[in-house]
């Protein structure tokens, strides 16, 4: 896999963590800040609903929606179209829970983590990320906090203020005309950017229905 181009150094935020945070694989970690752009097509006629690009515009990850599925489901693939993760909403679950599996498919043995709303009704976005190795779910392993209307959020370690990634929406005339949502994502050093990309996709899916409690 080609190395991600190095982004310009940026000051570390208060409470940020140096890592390592490896969830999907070490190959998705870099010893420097990685700046990514996540572009979502409002109406996709191709097999790619999201594209994740580096600072040079090279596609490093893509998300393909699974059509004709009984449940919301998407597959994260690398630039060579190799399956990395499968994301699927759990049926009849409270807090709009999504489950994420390694590779393609939803074999329970390949479950990596789950994402769910911290509370059933929220004014601001708050999601809990629970690793498969934490079946009791006494505490979340990661937390996503932010504002849906401002389309900005941070990803933190557990319930701490240790930031591992930040996301903000980008507004351009071109994107508005083409019906695209574009997000700038800053991934802190030694943090798994494939993991962060999957969280952004799930965040967008959960926020499609703010009133949903399924």
PDB file of C-alpha atoms in Angstrom:
ATOM      1  CA  UNK A   1       0.000   0.000   0.000  1.00  0.00           C
ATOM      2  CA  UNK A   2       1.386   3.411  -0.942  1.00  0.00           C
ATOM      3  CA  UNK A   3       2.270   5.714   1.924  1.00  0.00           C
ATOM      4  CA  UNK A   4      -0.084   8.577   2.696  1.00  0.00           C
ATOM      5  CA  UNK A   5       1.583  11.920   1.852  1.00  0.00           C
ATOM      6  CA  UNK A   6       2.684  13.800   4.934  1.00  0.00           C
ATOM      7  CA  UNK A   7       0.451  16.708   5.913  1.00  0.00           C
ATOM      8  CA  UNK A   8       1.802  19.994   7.193  1.00  0.00           C
ATOM      9  CA  UNK A   9       2.551  19.834  10.933  1.00  0.00           C
ATOM     10  CA  UNK A  10      -0.194  21.200  13.139  1.00  0.00           C
ATOM     11  CA  UNK A  11      -0.160  21.974  16.870  1.00  0.00           C
ATOM     12  CA  UNK A  12      -1.587  19.162  18.967  1.00  0.00           C
ATOM     13  CA  UNK A  13      -4.913  19.957  20.575  1.00  0.00           C
ATOM     14  CA  UNK A  14      -5.234  20.010  24.335  1.00  0.00           C
ATOM     15  CA  UNK A  15      -5.682  16.496  25.606  1.00  0.00           C
ATOM     16  CA  UNK A  16      -4.713  14.922  22.265  1.00  0.00           C
ATOM     17  CA  UNK A  17      -3.061  11.510  22.214  1.00  0.00           C
ATOM     18  CA  UNK A  18       0.069  10.361  20.443  1.00  0.00           C
ATOM     19  CA  UNK A  19      -1.216   6.800  20.031  1.00  0.00           C
ATOM     20  CA  UNK A  20      -0.831   4.233  18.803  1.00  0.00           C
ATOM     21  CA  UNK A  21      -4.523   3.500  18.157  1.00  0.00           C
ATOM     22  CA  UNK A  22      -4.747   0.448  15.906  1.00  0.00           C
ATOM     23  CA  UNK A  23      -8.196  -1.026  15.233  1.00  0.00           C
ATOM     24  CA  UNK A  24      -8.251  -2.177  11.601  1.00  0.00           C
ATOM     25  CA  UNK A  25      -4.534  -2.535  10.910  1.00  0.00           C
ATOM     26  CA  UNK A  26      -1.089  -1.033  11.421  1.00  0.00           C
ATOM     27  CA  UNK A  27      -0.881  -0.284   7.678  1.00  0.00           C
ATOM     28  CA  UNK A  28      -3.518   2.431   8.204  1.00  0.00           C
ATOM     29  CA  UNK A  29      -1.429   4.284  10.796  1.00  0.00           C
ATOM     30  CA  UNK A  30       1.144   7.001  10.110  1.00  0.00           C
ATOM     31  CA  UNK A  31       3.619   8.643  12.516  1.00  0.00           C
ATOM     32  CA  UNK A  32       2.369  12.093  11.510  1.00  0.00           C
ATOM     33  CA  UNK A  33      -0.913  13.983  11.167  1.00  0.00           C
ATOM     34  CA  UNK A  34      -2.936  12.690   8.210  1.00  0.00           C
ATOM     35  CA  UNK A  35      -5.387  15.068   6.527  1.00  0.00           C
ATOM     36  CA  UNK A  36      -8.130  13.333   4.557  1.00  0.00           C
ATOM     37  CA  UNK A  37     -11.170  14.465   2.594  1.00  0.00           C
ATOM     38  CA  UNK A  38     -14.345  12.375   2.711  1.00  0.00           C
ATOM     39  CA  UNK A  39     -16.747  13.091  -0.161  1.00  0.00           C
ATOM     40  CA  UNK A  40     -20.288  11.745  -0.173  1.00  0.00           C
ATOM     41  CA  UNK A  41     -22.423  11.698  -3.304  1.00  0.00           C
ATOM     42  CA  UNK A  42     -26.019  12.733  -2.689  1.00  0.00           C
ATOM     43  CA  UNK A  43     -27.219  10.486  -5.524  1.00  0.00           C
ATOM     44  CA  UNK A  44     -24.739   7.817  -6.515  1.00  0.00           C
ATOM     45  CA  UNK A  45     -25.154   6.059  -9.860  1.00  0.00           C
ATOM     46  CA  UNK A  46     -21.854   4.253  -9.417  1.00  0.00           C
ATOM     47  CA  UNK A  47     -20.779   1.652  -6.897  1.00  0.00           C
ATOM     48  CA  UNK A  48     -18.983   4.219  -4.740  1.00  0.00           C
ATOM     49  CA  UNK A  49     -21.038   6.253  -2.258  1.00  0.00           C
ATOM     50  CA  UNK A  50     -18.106   7.767  -0.343  1.00  0.00           C
ATOM     51  CA  UNK A  51     -14.551   8.479  -1.432  1.00  0.00           C
ATOM     52  CA  UNK A  52     -11.671   9.142   0.966  1.00  0.00           C
ATOM     53  CA  UNK A  53      -8.761  11.056  -0.569  1.00  0.00           C
ATOM     54  CA  UNK A  54      -5.394  12.274   0.703  1.00  0.00           C
ATOM     55  CA  UNK A  55      -3.982  15.800   0.444  1.00  0.00           C
ATOM     56  CA  UNK A  56      -2.917  15.124  -3.166  1.00  0.00           C
ATOM     57  CA  UNK A  57      -6.401  13.990  -4.191  1.00  0.00           C
ATOM     58  CA  UNK A  58      -5.489  10.309  -4.417  1.00  0.00           C
ATOM     59  CA  UNK A  59      -8.255   7.893  -3.400  1.00  0.00           C
ATOM     60  CA  UNK A  60      -7.109   5.802  -0.429  1.00  0.00           C
ATOM     61  CA  UNK A  61     -10.465   4.325   0.629  1.00  0.00           C
ATOM     62  CA  UNK A  62     -13.972   4.013  -0.828  1.00  0.00           C
ATOM     63  CA  UNK A  63     -17.343   3.008   0.549  1.00  0.00           C
ATOM     64  CA  UNK A  64     -19.734   0.887  -1.475  1.00  0.00           C
ATOM     65  CA  UNK A  65     -23.365   0.583  -0.466  1.00  0.00           C
ATOM     66  CA  UNK A  66     -24.936  -2.856  -0.656  1.00  0.00           C
ATOM     67  CA  UNK A  67     -28.112  -2.674  -2.742  1.00  0.00           C
ATOM     68  CA  UNK A  68     -31.067  -5.002  -2.147  1.00  0.00           C
ATOM     69  CA  UNK A  69     -30.040  -5.583   1.471  1.00  0.00           C
ATOM     70  CA  UNK A  70     -32.657  -5.944   4.192  1.00  0.00           C
ATOM     71  CA  UNK A  71     -30.537  -3.717   6.385  1.00  0.00           C
ATOM     72  CA  UNK A  72     -28.407  -0.629   5.837  1.00  0.00           C
ATOM     73  CA  UNK A  73     -25.024  -2.041   4.916  1.00  0.00           C
ATOM     74  CA  UNK A  74     -21.806  -0.717   3.372  1.00  0.00           C
ATOM     75  CA  UNK A  75     -18.340  -2.059   2.608  1.00  0.00           C
ATOM     76  CA  UNK A  76     -15.151  -0.042   3.050  1.00  0.00           C
ATOM     77  CA  UNK A  77     -12.544  -0.967   0.412  1.00  0.00           C
ATOM     78  CA  UNK A  78      -9.007   0.209  -0.233  1.00  0.00           C
ATOM     79  CA  UNK A  79      -7.759   1.904  -3.408  1.00  0.00           C
ATOM     80  CA  UNK A  80      -7.403  -1.508  -5.104  1.00  0.00           C
ATOM     81  CA  UNK A  81     -11.013  -2.429  -4.188  1.00  0.00           C
ATOM     82  CA  UNK A  82      -9.947  -4.967  -1.559  1.00  0.00           C
ATOM     83  CA  UNK A  83     -12.593  -5.212   1.208  1.00  0.00           C
ATOM     84  CA  UNK A  84     -11.406  -3.725   4.499  1.00  0.00           C
ATOM     85  CA  UNK A  85     -14.539  -3.483   6.654  1.00  0.00           C
ATOM     86  CA  UNK A  86     -18.247  -4.266   6.444  1.00  0.00           C
ATOM     87  CA  UNK A  87     -20.602  -1.897   8.291  1.00  0.00           C
ATOM     88  CA  UNK A  88     -24.174  -2.972   8.991  1.00  0.00           C
ATOM     89  CA  UNK A  89     -27.012  -1.530  11.046  1.00  0.00           C
ATOM     90  CA  UNK A  90     -28.362  -3.992  13.582  1.00  0.00           C
ATOM     91  CA  UNK A  91     -32.070  -4.680  13.161  1.00  0.00           C
ATOM     92  CA  UNK A  92     -34.518  -3.897  15.959  1.00  0.00           C
ATOM     93  CA  UNK A  93     -31.834  -2.306  18.110  1.00  0.00           C
ATOM     94  CA  UNK A  94     -32.179   0.709  20.364  1.00  0.00           C
ATOM     95  CA  UNK A  95     -29.853   3.674  19.869  1.00  0.00           C
ATOM     96  CA  UNK A  96     -29.424   2.941  16.112  1.00  0.00           C
ATOM     97  CA  UNK A  97     -26.554   0.502  16.647  1.00  0.00           C
ATOM     98  CA  UNK A  98     -24.157  -0.320  13.823  1.00  0.00           C
ATOM     99  CA  UNK A  99     -21.782  -3.277  13.825  1.00  0.00           C
ATOM    100  CA  UNK A 100     -18.447  -3.312  11.984  1.00  0.00           C
ATOM    101  CA  UNK A 101     -16.755  -6.505  10.796  1.00  0.00           C
ATOM    102  CA  UNK A 102     -13.300  -7.147   9.397  1.00  0.00           C
ATOM    103  CA  UNK A 103     -13.233  -7.814   5.638  1.00  0.00           C
ATOM    104  CA  UNK A 104     -16.346  -8.503   3.594  1.00  0.00           C
ATOM    105  CA  UNK A 105     -19.331 -10.153   5.244  1.00  0.00           C
ATOM    106  CA  UNK A 106     -20.870 -10.207   8.697  1.00  0.00           C
ATOM    107  CA  UNK A 107     -19.477 -13.337  10.309  1.00  0.00           C
ATOM    108  CA  UNK A 108     -19.788 -12.783  14.095  1.00  0.00           C
ATOM    109  CA  UNK A 109     -16.213 -14.018  14.533  1.00  0.00           C
ATOM    110  CA  UNK A 110     -14.999 -10.997  12.543  1.00  0.00           C
ATOM    111  CA  UNK A 111     -16.818  -8.376  14.632  1.00  0.00           C
ATOM    112  CA  UNK A 112     -14.418  -5.520  15.455  1.00  0.00           C
ATOM    113  CA  UNK A 113     -16.617  -2.911  17.112  1.00  0.00           C
ATOM    114  CA  UNK A 114     -20.085  -1.408  17.411  1.00  0.00           C
ATOM    115  CA  UNK A 115     -21.274   2.198  17.265  1.00  0.00           C
ATOM    116  CA  UNK A 116     -24.456   3.468  18.931  1.00  0.00           C
ATOM    117  CA  UNK A 117     -26.069   6.677  20.109  1.00  0.00           C
ATOM    118  CA  UNK A 118     -25.020   7.465  23.680  1.00  0.00           C
ATOM    119  CA  UNK A 119     -28.571   8.541  24.471  1.00  0.00           C
ATOM    120  CA  UNK A 120     -31.829   7.828  22.696  1.00  0.00           C
ATOM    121  CA  UNK A 121     -32.711  11.510  22.219  1.00  0.00           C
ATOM    122  CA  UNK A 122     -29.956  14.044  21.613  1.00  0.00           C
ATOM    123  CA  UNK A 123     -29.620  17.721  20.809  1.00  0.00           C
ATOM    124  CA  UNK A 124     -25.969  17.257  19.913  1.00  0.00           C
ATOM    125  CA  UNK A 125     -24.371  14.210  18.405  1.00  0.00           C
ATOM    126  CA  UNK A 126     -22.814  11.792  20.866  1.00  0.00           C
ATOM    127  CA  UNK A 127     -21.951   8.242  19.863  1.00  0.00           C
ATOM    128  CA  UNK A 128     -20.319   5.433  21.823  1.00  0.00           C
ATOM    129  CA  UNK A 129     -17.830   3.131  20.113  1.00  0.00           C
ATOM    130  CA  UNK A 130     -17.597  -0.280  21.780  1.00  0.00           C
ATOM    131  CA  UNK A 131     -14.880  -2.763  20.848  1.00  0.00           C
ATOM    132  CA  UNK A 132     -15.802  -6.438  20.452  1.00  0.00           C
ATOM    133  CA  UNK A 133     -13.351  -7.178  23.268  1.00  0.00           C
ATOM    134  CA  UNK A 134     -15.588  -5.129  25.604  1.00  0.00           C
ATOM    135  CA  UNK A 135     -18.797  -7.241  25.698  1.00  0.00           C
ATOM    136  CA  UNK A 136     -20.054  -5.833  29.010  1.00  0.00           C
ATOM    137  CA  UNK A 137     -20.032  -2.267  27.585  1.00  0.00           C
ATOM    138  CA  UNK A 138     -19.486  -0.818  31.051  1.00  0.00           C
ATOM    139  CA  UNK A 139     -17.545   2.036  29.452  1.00  0.00           C
ATOM    140  CA  UNK A 140     -17.194   3.061  25.826  1.00  0.00           C
ATOM    141  CA  UNK A 141     -13.777   2.635  24.203  1.00  0.00           C
ATOM    142  CA  UNK A 142     -14.139   5.748  22.019  1.00  0.00           C
ATOM    143  CA  UNK A 143     -16.589   8.634  21.940  1.00  0.00           C
ATOM    144  CA  UNK A 144     -17.756  10.760  19.007  1.00  0.00           C
ATOM    145  CA  UNK A 145     -18.914  14.238  20.035  1.00  0.00           C
ATOM    146  CA  UNK A 146     -20.139  17.081  17.888  1.00  0.00           C
ATOM    147  CA  UNK A 147     -22.846  19.146  16.269  1.00  0.00           C
ATOM    148  CA  UNK A 148     -24.879  17.589  13.459  1.00  0.00           C
ATOM    149  CA  UNK A 149     -26.091  20.943  12.152  1.00  0.00           C
ATOM    150  CA  UNK A 150     -22.546  22.337  12.002  1.00  0.00           C
ATOM    151  CA  UNK A 151     -21.278  18.995  10.664  1.00  0.00           C
ATOM    152  CA  UNK A 152     -18.268  19.000  12.973  1.00  0.00           C
ATOM    153  CA  UNK A 153     -17.125  16.463  15.518  1.00  0.00           C
ATOM    154  CA  UNK A 154     -14.202  15.050  17.462  1.00  0.00           C
ATOM    155  CA  UNK A 155     -13.288  11.450  18.201  1.00  0.00           C
ATOM    156  CA  UNK A 156     -11.889  10.864  21.687  1.00  0.00           C
ATOM    157  CA  UNK A 157     -10.486   7.984  23.685  1.00  0.00           C
ATOM    158  CA  UNK A 158     -13.282   6.687  25.916  1.00  0.00           C
ATOM    159  CA  UNK A 159     -14.952   9.387  27.974  1.00  0.00           C
ATOM    160  CA  UNK A 160     -11.733  11.400  28.139  1.00  0.00           C
ATOM    161  CA  UNK A 161     -10.708  14.617  26.374  1.00  0.00           C
ATOM    162  CA  UNK A 162      -7.904  12.825  24.516  1.00  0.00           C
ATOM    163  CA  UNK A 163      -8.620  13.636  20.860  1.00  0.00           C
ATOM    164  CA  UNK A 164      -7.575  11.185  18.142  1.00  0.00           C
ATOM    165  CA  UNK A 165      -9.347  12.787  15.152  1.00  0.00           C
ATOM    166  CA  UNK A 166     -11.454  15.805  14.140  1.00  0.00           C
ATOM    167  CA  UNK A 167     -13.955  16.320  11.324  1.00  0.00           C
ATOM    168  CA  UNK A 168     -15.428  19.467   9.801  1.00  0.00           C
ATOM    169  CA  UNK A 169     -17.698  19.982   6.841  1.00  0.00           C
ATOM    170  CA  UNK A 170     -16.272  21.765   3.790  1.00  0.00           C
ATOM    171  CA  UNK A 171     -18.472  24.120   1.785  1.00  0.00           C
ATOM    172  CA  UNK A 172     -17.669  24.825  -1.876  1.00  0.00           C
ATOM    173  CA  UNK A 173     -19.837  26.068  -4.728  1.00  0.00           C
ATOM    174  CA  UNK A 174     -18.790  23.078  -6.841  1.00  0.00           C
ATOM    175  CA  UNK A 175     -19.906  20.582  -4.195  1.00  0.00           C
ATOM    176  CA  UNK A 176     -23.266  22.302  -3.749  1.00  0.00           C
ATOM    177  CA  UNK A 177     -23.890  22.237  -7.521  1.00  0.00           C
ATOM    178  CA  UNK A 178     -22.850  18.583  -7.800  1.00  0.00           C
ATOM    179  CA  UNK A 179     -24.907  17.576  -4.762  1.00  0.00           C
ATOM    180  CA  UNK A 180     -21.947  16.408  -2.682  1.00  0.00           C
ATOM    181  CA  UNK A 181     -21.153  16.557   1.014  1.00  0.00           C
ATOM    182  CA  UNK A 182     -17.450  17.006   1.733  1.00  0.00           C
ATOM    183  CA  UNK A 183     -15.784  16.585   5.101  1.00  0.00           C
ATOM    184  CA  UNK A 184     -12.235  17.441   6.096  1.00  0.00           C
ATOM    185  CA  UNK A 185     -10.840  14.878   8.536  1.00  0.00           C
ATOM    186  CA  UNK A 186      -7.668  15.340  10.579  1.00  0.00           C
ATOM    187  CA  UNK A 187      -6.317  12.079  11.961  1.00  0.00           C
ATOM    188  CA  UNK A 188      -3.739  12.424  14.724  1.00  0.00           C
ATOM    189  CA  UNK A 189      -0.362  10.619  14.554  1.00  0.00           C
ATOM    190  CA  UNK A 190      -0.353   6.835  15.002  1.00  0.00           C
ATOM    191  CA  UNK A 191      -4.146   6.628  14.745  1.00  0.00           C
ATOM    192  CA  UNK A 192      -5.835   4.150  12.396  1.00  0.00           C
ATOM    193  CA  UNK A 193      -7.349   6.282   9.604  1.00  0.00           C
ATOM    194  CA  UNK A 194      -9.461   3.407   8.199  1.00  0.00           C
ATOM    195  CA  UNK A 195     -11.126   3.162  11.606  1.00  0.00           C
ATOM    196  CA  UNK A 196     -11.771   6.922  11.638  1.00  0.00           C
ATOM    197  CA  UNK A 197     -13.170   6.853   8.078  1.00  0.00           C
ATOM    198  CA  UNK A 198     -15.657   4.146   9.051  1.00  0.00           C
ATOM    199  CA  UNK A 199     -16.818   6.233  12.012  1.00  0.00           C
ATOM    200  CA  UNK A 200     -17.507   9.225   9.730  1.00  0.00           C
ATOM    201  CA  UNK A 201     -19.634   7.037   7.440  1.00  0.00           C
ATOM    202  CA  UNK A 202     -21.633   5.618  10.362  1.00  0.00           C
ATOM    203  CA  UNK A 203     -22.043   9.087  11.877  1.00  0.00           C
ATOM    204  CA  UNK A 204     -23.578  10.269   8.604  1.00  0.00           C
ATOM    205  CA  UNK A 205     -25.903   7.261   8.434  1.00  0.00           C
ATOM    206  CA  UNK A 206     -27.121   7.685  12.020  1.00  0.00           C
ATOM    207  CA  UNK A 207     -27.732  11.381  11.462  1.00  0.00           C
ATOM    208  CA  UNK A 208     -29.935  10.731   8.415  1.00  0.00           C
ATOM    209  CA  UNK A 209     -32.812  10.305  10.812  1.00  0.00           C
ATOM    210  CA  UNK A 210     -32.383  12.522  13.863  1.00  0.00           C
ATOM    211  CA  UNK A 211     -35.631  11.300  15.384  1.00  0.00           C
ATOM    212  CA  UNK A 212     -34.941   7.646  14.777  1.00  0.00           C
ATOM    213  CA  UNK A 213     -34.912   5.389  17.822  1.00  0.00           C
ATOM    214  CA  UNK A 214     -34.648   2.048  16.102  1.00  0.00           C
TER     215      UNK A 214
END
